[in-house]
PDB file of C-alpha atoms and ligand atoms in Angstrom:
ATOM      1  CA  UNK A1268     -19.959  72.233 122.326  1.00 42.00           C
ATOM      2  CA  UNK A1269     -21.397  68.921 121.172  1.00 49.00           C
ATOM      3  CA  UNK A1270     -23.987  68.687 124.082  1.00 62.00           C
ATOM      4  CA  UNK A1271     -25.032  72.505 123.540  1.00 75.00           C
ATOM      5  CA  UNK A1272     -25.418  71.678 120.000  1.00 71.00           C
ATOM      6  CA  UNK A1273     -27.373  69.042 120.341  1.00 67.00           C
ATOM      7  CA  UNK A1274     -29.935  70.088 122.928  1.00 80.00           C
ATOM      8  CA  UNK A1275     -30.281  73.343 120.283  1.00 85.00           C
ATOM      9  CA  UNK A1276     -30.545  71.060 117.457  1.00 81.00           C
ATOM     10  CA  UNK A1277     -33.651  69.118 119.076  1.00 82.00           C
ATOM     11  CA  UNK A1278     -34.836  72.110 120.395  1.00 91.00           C
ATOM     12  CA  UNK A1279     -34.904  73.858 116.417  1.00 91.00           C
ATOM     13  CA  UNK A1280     -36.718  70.728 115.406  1.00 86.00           C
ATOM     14  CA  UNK A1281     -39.484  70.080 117.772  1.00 93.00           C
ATOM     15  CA  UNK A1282     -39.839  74.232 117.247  1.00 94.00           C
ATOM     16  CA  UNK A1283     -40.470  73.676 113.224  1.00 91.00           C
ATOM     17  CA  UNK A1284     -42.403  70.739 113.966  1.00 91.00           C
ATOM     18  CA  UNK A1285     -44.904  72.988 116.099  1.00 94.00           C
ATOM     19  CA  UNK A1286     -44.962  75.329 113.564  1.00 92.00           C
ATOM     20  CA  UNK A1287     -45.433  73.308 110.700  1.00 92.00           C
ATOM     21  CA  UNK A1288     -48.534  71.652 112.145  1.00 94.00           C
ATOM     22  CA  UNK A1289     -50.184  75.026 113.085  1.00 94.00           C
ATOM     23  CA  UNK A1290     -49.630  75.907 109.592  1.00 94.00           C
ATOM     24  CA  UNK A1291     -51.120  72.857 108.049  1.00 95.00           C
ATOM     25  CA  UNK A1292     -54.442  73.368 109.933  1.00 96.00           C
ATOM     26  CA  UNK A1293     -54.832  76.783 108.812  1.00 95.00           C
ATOM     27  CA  UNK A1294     -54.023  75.376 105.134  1.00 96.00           C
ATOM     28  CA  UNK A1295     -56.604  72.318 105.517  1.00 97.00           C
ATOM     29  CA  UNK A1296     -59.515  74.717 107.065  1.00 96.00           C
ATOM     30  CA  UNK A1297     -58.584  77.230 103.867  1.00 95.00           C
ATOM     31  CA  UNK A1298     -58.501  74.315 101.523  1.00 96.00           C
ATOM     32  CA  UNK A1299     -62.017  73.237 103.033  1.00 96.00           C
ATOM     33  CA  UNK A1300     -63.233  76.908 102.704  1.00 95.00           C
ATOM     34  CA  UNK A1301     -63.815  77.068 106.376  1.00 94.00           C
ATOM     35  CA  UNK A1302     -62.933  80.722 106.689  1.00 91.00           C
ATOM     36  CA  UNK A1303     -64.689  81.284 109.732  1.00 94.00           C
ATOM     37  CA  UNK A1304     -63.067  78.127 111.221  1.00 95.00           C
ATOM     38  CA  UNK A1305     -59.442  79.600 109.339  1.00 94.00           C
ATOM     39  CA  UNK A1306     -60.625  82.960 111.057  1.00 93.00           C
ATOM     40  CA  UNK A1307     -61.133  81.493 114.622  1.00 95.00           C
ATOM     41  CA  UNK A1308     -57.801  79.307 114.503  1.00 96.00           C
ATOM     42  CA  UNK A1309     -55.462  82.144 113.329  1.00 93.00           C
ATOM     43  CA  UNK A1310     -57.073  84.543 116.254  1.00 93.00           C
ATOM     44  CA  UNK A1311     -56.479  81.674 118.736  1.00 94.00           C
ATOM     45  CA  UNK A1312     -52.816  80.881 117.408  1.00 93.00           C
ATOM     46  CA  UNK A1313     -51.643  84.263 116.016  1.00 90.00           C
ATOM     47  CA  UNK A1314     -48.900  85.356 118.801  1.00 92.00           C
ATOM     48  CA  UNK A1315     -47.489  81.705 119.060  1.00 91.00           C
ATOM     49  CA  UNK A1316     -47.468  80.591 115.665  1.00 88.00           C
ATOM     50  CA  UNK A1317     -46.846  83.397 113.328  1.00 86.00           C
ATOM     51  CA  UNK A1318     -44.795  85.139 116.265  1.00 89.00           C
ATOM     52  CA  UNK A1319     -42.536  83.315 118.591  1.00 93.00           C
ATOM     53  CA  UNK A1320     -42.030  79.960 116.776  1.00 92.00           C
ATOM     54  CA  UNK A1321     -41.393  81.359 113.735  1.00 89.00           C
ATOM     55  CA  UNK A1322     -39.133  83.676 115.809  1.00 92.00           C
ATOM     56  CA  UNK A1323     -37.623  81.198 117.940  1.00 94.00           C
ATOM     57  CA  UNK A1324     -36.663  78.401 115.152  1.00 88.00           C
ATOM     58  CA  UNK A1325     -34.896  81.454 112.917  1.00 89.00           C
ATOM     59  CA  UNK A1326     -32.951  81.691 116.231  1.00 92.00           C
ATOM     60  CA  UNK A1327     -32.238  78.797 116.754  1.00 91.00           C
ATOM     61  CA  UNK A1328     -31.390  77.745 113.583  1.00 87.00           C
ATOM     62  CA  UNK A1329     -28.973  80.984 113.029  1.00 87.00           C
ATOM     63  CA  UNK A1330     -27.664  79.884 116.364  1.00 88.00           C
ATOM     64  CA  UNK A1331     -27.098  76.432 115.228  1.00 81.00           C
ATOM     65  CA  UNK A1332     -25.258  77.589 111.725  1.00 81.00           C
ATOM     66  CA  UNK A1333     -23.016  79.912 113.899  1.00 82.00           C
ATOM     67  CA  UNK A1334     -21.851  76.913 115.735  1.00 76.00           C
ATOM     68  CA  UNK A1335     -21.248  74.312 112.920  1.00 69.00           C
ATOM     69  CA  UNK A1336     -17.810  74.404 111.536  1.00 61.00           C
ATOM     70  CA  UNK A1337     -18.565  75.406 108.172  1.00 65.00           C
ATOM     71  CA  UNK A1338     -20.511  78.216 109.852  1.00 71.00           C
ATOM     72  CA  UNK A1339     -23.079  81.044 108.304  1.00 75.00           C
ATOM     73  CA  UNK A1340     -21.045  81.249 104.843  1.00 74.00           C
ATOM     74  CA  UNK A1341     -22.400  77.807 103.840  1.00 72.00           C
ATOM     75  CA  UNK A1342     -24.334  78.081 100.771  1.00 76.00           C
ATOM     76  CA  UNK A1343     -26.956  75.445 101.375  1.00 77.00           C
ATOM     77  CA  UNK A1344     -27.435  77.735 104.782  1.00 80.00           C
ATOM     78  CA  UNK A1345     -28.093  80.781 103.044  1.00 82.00           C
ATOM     79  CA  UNK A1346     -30.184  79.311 100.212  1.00 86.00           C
ATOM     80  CA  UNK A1347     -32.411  77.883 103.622  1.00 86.00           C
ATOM     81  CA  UNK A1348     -32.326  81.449 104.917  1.00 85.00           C
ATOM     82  CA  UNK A1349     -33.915  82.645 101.768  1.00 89.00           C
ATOM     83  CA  UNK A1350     -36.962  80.184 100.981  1.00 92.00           C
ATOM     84  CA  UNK A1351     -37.995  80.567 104.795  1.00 88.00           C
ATOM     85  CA  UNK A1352     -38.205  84.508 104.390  1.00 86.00           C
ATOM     86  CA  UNK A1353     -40.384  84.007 101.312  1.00 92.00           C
ATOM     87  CA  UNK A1354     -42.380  81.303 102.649  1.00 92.00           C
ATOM     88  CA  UNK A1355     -43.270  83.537 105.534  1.00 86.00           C
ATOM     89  CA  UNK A1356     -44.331  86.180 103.308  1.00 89.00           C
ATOM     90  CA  UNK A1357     -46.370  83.698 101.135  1.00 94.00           C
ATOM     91  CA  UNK A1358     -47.605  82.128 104.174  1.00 91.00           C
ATOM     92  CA  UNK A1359     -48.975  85.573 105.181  1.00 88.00           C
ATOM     93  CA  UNK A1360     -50.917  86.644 101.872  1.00 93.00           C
ATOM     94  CA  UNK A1361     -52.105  83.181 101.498  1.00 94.00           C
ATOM     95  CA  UNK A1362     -54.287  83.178 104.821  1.00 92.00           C
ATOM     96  CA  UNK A1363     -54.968  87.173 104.830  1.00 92.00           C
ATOM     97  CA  UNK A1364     -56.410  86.976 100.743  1.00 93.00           C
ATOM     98  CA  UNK A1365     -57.329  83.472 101.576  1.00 93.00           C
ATOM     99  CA  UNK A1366     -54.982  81.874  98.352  1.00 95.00           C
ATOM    100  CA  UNK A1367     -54.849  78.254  98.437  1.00 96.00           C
ATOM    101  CA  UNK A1368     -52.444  78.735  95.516  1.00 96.00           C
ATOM    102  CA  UNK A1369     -50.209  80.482  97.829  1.00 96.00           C
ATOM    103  CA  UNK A1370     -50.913  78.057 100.736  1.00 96.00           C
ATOM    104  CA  UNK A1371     -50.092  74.719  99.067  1.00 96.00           C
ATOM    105  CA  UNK A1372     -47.032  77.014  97.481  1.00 96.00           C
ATOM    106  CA  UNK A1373     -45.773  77.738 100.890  1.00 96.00           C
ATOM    107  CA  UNK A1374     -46.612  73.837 102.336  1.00 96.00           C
ATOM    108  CA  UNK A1375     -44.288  72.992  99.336  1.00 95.00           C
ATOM    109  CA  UNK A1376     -41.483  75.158 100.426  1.00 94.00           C
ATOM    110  CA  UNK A1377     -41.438  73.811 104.354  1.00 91.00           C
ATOM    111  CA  UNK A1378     -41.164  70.141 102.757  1.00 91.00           C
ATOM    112  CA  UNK A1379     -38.850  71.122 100.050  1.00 89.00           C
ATOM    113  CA  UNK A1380     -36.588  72.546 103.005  1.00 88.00           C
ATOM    114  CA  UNK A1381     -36.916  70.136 105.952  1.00 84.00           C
ATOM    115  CA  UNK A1382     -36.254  67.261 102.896  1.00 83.00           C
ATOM    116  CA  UNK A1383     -33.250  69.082 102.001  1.00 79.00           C
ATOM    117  CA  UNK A1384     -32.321  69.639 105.515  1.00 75.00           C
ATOM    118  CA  UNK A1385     -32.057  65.737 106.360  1.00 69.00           C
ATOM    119  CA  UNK A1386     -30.042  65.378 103.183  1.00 69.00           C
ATOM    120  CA  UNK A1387     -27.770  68.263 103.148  1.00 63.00           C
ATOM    121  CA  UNK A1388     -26.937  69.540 105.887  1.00 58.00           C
ATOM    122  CA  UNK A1389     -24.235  67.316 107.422  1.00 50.00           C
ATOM    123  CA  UNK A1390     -24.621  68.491 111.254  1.00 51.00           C
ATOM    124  CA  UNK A1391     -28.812  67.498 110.964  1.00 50.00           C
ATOM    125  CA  UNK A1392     -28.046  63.797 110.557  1.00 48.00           C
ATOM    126  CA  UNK A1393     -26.076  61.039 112.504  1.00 52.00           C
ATOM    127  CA  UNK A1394     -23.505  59.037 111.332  1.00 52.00           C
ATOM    128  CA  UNK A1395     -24.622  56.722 108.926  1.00 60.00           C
ATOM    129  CA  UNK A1396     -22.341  53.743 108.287  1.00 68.00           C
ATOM    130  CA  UNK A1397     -21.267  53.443 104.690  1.00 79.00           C
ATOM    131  CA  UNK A1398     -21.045  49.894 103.478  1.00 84.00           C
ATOM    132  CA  UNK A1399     -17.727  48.386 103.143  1.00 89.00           C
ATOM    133  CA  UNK A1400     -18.841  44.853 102.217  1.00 89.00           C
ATOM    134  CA  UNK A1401     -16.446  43.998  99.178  1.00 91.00           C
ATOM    135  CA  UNK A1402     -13.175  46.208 100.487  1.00 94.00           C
ATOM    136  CA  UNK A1403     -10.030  44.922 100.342  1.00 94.00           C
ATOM    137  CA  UNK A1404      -8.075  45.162 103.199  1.00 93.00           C
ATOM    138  CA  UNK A1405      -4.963  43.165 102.234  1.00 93.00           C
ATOM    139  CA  UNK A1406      -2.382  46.052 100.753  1.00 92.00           C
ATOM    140  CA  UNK A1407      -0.806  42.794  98.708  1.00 93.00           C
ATOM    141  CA  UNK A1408      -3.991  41.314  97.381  1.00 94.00           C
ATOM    142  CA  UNK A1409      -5.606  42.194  93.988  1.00 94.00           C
ATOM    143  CA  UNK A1410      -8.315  44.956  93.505  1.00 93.00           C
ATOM    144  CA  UNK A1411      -6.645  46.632  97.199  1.00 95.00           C
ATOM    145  CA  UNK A1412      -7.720  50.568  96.894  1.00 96.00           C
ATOM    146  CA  UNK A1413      -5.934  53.040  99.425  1.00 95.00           C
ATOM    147  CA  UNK A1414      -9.303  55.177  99.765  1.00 95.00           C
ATOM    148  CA  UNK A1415     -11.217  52.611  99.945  1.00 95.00           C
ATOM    149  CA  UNK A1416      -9.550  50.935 102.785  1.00 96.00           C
ATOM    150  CA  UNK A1417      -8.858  54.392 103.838  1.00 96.00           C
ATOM    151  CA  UNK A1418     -13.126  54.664 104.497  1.00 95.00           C
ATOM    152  CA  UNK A1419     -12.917  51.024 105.865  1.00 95.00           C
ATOM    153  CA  UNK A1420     -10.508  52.210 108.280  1.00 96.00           C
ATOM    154  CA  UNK A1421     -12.051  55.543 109.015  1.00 95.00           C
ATOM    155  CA  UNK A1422     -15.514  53.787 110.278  1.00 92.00           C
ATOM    156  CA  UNK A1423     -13.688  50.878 112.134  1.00 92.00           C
ATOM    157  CA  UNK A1424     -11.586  53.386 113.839  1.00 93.00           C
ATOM    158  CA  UNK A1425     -14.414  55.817 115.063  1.00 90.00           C
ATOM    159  CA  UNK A1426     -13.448  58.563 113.346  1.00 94.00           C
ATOM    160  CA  UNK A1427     -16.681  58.759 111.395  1.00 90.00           C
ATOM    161  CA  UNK A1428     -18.301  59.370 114.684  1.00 86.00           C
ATOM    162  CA  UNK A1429     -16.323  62.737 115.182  1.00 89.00           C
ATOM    163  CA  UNK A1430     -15.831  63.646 111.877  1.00 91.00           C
ATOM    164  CA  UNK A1431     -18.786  62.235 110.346  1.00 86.00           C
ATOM    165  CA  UNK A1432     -18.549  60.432 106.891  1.00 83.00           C
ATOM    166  CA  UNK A1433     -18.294  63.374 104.605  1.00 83.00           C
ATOM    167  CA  UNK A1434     -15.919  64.915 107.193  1.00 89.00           C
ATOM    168  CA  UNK A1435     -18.276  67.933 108.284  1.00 82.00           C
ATOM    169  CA  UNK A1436     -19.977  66.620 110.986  1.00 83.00           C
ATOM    170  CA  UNK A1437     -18.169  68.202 114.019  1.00 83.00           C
ATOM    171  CA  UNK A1438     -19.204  66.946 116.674  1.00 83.00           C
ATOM    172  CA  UNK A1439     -17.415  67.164 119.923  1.00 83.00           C
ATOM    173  CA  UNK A1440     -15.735  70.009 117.581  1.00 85.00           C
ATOM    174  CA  UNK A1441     -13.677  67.671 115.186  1.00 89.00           C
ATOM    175  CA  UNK A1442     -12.134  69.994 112.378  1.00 89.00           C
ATOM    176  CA  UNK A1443     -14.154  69.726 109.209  1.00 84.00           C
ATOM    177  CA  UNK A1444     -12.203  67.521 106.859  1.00 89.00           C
ATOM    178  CA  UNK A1445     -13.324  68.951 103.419  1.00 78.00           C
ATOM    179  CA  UNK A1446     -11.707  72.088 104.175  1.00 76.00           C
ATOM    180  CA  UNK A1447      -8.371  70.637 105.634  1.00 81.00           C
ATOM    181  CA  UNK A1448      -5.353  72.070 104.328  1.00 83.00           C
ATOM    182  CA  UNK A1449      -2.606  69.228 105.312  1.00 90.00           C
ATOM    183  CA  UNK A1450      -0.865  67.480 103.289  1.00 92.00           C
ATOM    184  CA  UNK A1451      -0.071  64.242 103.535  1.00 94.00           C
ATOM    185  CA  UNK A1452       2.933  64.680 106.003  1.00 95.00           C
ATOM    186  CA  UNK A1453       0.704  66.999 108.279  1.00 95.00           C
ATOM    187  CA  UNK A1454      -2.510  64.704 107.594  1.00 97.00           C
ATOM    188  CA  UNK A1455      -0.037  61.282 109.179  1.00 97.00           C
ATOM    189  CA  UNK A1456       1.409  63.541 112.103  1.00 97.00           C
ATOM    190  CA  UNK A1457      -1.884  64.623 112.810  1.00 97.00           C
ATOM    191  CA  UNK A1458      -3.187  60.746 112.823  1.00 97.00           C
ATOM    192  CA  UNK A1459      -0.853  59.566 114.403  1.00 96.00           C
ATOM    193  CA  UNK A1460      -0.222  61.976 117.877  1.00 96.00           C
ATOM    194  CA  UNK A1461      -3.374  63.503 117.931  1.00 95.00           C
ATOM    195  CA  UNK A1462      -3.861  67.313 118.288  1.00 94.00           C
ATOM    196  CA  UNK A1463      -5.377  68.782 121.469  1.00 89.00           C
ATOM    197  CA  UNK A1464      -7.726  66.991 123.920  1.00 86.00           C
ATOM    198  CA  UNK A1465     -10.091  65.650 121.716  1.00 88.00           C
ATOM    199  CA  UNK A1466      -8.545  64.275 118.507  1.00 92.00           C
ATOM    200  CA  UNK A1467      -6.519  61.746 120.182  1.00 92.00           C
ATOM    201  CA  UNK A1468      -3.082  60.153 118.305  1.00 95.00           C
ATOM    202  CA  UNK A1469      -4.121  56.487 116.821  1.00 96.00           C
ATOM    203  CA  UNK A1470      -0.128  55.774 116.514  1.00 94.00           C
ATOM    204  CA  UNK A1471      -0.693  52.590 118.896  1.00 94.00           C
ATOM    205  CA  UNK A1472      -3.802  51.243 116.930  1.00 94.00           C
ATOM    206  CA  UNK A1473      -2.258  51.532 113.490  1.00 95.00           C
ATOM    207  CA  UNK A1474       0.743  50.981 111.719  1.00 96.00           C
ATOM    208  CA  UNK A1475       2.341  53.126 108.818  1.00 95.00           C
ATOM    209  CA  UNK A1476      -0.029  51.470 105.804  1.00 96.00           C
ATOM    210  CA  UNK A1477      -3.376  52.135 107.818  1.00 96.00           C
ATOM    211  CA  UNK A1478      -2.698  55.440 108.718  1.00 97.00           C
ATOM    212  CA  UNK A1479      -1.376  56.656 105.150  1.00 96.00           C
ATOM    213  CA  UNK A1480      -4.956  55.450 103.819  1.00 96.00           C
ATOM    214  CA  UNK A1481      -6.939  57.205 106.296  1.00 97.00           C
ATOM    215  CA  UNK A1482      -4.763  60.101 105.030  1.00 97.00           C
ATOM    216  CA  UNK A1483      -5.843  59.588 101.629  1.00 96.00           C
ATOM    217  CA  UNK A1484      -9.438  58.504 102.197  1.00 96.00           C
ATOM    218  CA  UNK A1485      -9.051  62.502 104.432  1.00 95.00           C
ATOM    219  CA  UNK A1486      -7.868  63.955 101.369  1.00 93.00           C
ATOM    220  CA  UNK A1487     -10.839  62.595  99.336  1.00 90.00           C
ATOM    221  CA  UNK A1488     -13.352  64.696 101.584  1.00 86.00           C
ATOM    222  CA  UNK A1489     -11.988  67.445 100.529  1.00 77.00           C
ATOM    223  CA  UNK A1490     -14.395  69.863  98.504  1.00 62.00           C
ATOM    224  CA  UNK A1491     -12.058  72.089  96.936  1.00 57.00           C
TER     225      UNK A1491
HETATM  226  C1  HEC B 162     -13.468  62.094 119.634  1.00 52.61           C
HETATM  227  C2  HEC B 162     -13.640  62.819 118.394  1.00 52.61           C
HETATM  228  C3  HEC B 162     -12.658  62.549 117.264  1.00 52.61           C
HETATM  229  C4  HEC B 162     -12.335  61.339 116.709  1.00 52.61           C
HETATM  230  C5  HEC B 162     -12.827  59.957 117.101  1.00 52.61           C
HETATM  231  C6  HEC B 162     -11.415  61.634 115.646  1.00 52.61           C
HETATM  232  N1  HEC B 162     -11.193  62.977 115.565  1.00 52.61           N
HETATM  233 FE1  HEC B 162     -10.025  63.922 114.191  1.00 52.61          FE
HETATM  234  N2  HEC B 162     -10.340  65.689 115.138  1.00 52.61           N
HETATM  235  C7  HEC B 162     -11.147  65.875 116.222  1.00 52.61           C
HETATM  236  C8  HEC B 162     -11.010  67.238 116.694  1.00 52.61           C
HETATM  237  C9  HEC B 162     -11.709  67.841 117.880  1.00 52.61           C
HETATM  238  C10 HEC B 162     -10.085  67.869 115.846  1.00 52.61           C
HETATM  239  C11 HEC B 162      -9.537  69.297 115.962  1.00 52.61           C
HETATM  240  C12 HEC B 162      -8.283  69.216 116.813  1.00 52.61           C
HETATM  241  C13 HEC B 162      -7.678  70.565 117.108  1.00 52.61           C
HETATM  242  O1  HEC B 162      -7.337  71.257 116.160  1.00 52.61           O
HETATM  243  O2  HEC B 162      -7.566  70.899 118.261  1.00 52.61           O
HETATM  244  C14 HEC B 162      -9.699  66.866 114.865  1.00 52.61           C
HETATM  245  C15 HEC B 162      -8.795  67.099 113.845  1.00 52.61           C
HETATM  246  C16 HEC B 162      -8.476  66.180 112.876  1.00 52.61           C
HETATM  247  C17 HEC B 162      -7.636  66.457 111.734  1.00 52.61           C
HETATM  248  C18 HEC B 162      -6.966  67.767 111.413  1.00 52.61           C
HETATM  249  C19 HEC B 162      -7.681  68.467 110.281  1.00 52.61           C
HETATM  250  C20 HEC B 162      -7.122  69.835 110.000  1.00 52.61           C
HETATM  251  O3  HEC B 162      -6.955  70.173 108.830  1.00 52.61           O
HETATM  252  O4  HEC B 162      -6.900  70.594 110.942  1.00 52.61           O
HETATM  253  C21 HEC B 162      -7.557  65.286 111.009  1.00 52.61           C
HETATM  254  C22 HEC B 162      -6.811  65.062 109.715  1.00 52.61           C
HETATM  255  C23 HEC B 162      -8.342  64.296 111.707  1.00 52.61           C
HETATM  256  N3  HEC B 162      -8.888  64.858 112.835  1.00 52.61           N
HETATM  257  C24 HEC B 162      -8.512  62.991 111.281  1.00 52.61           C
HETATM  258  C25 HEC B 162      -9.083  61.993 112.056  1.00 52.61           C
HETATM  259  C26 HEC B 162      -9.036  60.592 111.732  1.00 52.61           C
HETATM  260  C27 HEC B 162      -8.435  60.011 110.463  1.00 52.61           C
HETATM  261  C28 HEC B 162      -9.656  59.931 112.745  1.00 52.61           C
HETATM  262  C29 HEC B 162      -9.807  58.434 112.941  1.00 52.61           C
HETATM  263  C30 HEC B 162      -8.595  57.660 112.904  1.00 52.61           C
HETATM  264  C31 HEC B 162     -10.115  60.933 113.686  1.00 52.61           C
HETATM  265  N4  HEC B 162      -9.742  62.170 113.237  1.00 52.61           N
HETATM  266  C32 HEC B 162     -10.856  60.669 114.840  1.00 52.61           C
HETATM  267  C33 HEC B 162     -11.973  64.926 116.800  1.00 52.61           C
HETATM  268  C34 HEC B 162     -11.923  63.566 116.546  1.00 52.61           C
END
């Protein structure tokens, strides 16, 4: 799944990225009162870009949310869903009554939404590596934090690369962690021997201490 993911995910954004610059033309020639240019560009562009791209990234997007872990009941997903249907329908009275009001309104939605795409949704970025200058990693010494060390351990380990750091990633699959149900016996077991072919067991890389703070820094991901 993580390679048809992927290829879908670039796919989605080089489709948006089309679509966003046909729209901005059509908003700079209305902005410049060029109707006749506005006129010309629309009948030129109509079936591709207010048909099948627009078409094609709602499918590929829906596609996308279906595969993600957290699926098509995420609420940032269905708040997305929303401003694109009204930005097509602004997008559409703002070039047929020629409305820069409604033009610049529906420019604002497309960046308001591809922002909050890069920041939100957890599948559309790569893992980032937190910093863990300052963590103590000595159980004995002063200032020593289980979570903390727990996060240390989770991006030396590689489990951020799977999991991603707020645990929703899911790439290869990896379960998403901030809707895990273990506790902390299951979370260890789990750690420890692995669980089907991905998640592998990490029993010969860390001892007792390491794993019981990756269990806790798990438990902190969780958004319930
Ligand atoms: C190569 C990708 C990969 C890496 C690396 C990885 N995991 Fe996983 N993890 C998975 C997959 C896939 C599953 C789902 C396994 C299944 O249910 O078949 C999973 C499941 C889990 C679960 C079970 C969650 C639940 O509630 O079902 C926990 C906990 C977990 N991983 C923690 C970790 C920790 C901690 C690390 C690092 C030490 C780690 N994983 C590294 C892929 C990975």
């Amino acid at each position: 799944m993580g390679t048809l993911y992927s290829a879908l995910l670039h796919t989605h954004e080089l489709l948006i990225t089309l679509y966003v610059i046909v729209f901005t033309i059509k908003l700079i020639l209305l902005l410049m009162n060029n109707t006749a240019g506005l006129a010309r560009f629309r009948q030129r562009t109509r079936v591709i870009g207010e048909m099948i791209l627009p078409f094609l990234f709602l499918a590929t997007g829906i596609m996308l949310a279906i595969l993600s872990k957290t699926g098509l009941s995420d609420a940032w997903f269905l708040i997305k869903m929303c401003l694109i249907a009204l930005s097509i329908g602004t997008g559409i009275y703002a070039f047929n009554k020629n409305s820069k009001i409604m033009g610049i309104f529906t420019f604002l939605i497309f960046l308001y939404v591809i922002m909050l795409s890069y920041i939100k949704d957890p599948a559309l970025h790569k893992p980032v590596k937190p910093d863990l200058s300052g963590i103590v990693t000595d159980p004995a010494a002063p200032g020593y934090d289980e979570v903390k060390y727990g996060l240390f351990l989770y991006v030396n380990t590689g489990c951020n690369t799977c999991h991603g750091p707020d645990g929703k990633l899911g790439n290869h699959g990896a379960a998403n962690l901030s809707i895990s149900v273990l506790d902390d016996a299951g979370l260890s077991t789990i750690i420890q021997n692995g669980r089907g072919s991905v998640m592998k067991g990490y029993s010969e890389k860390l001892n007792s201490v390491e794993i019981h703070a990756l269990a806790q820094y798990v438990k902190s991901l969780r958004k319930y």
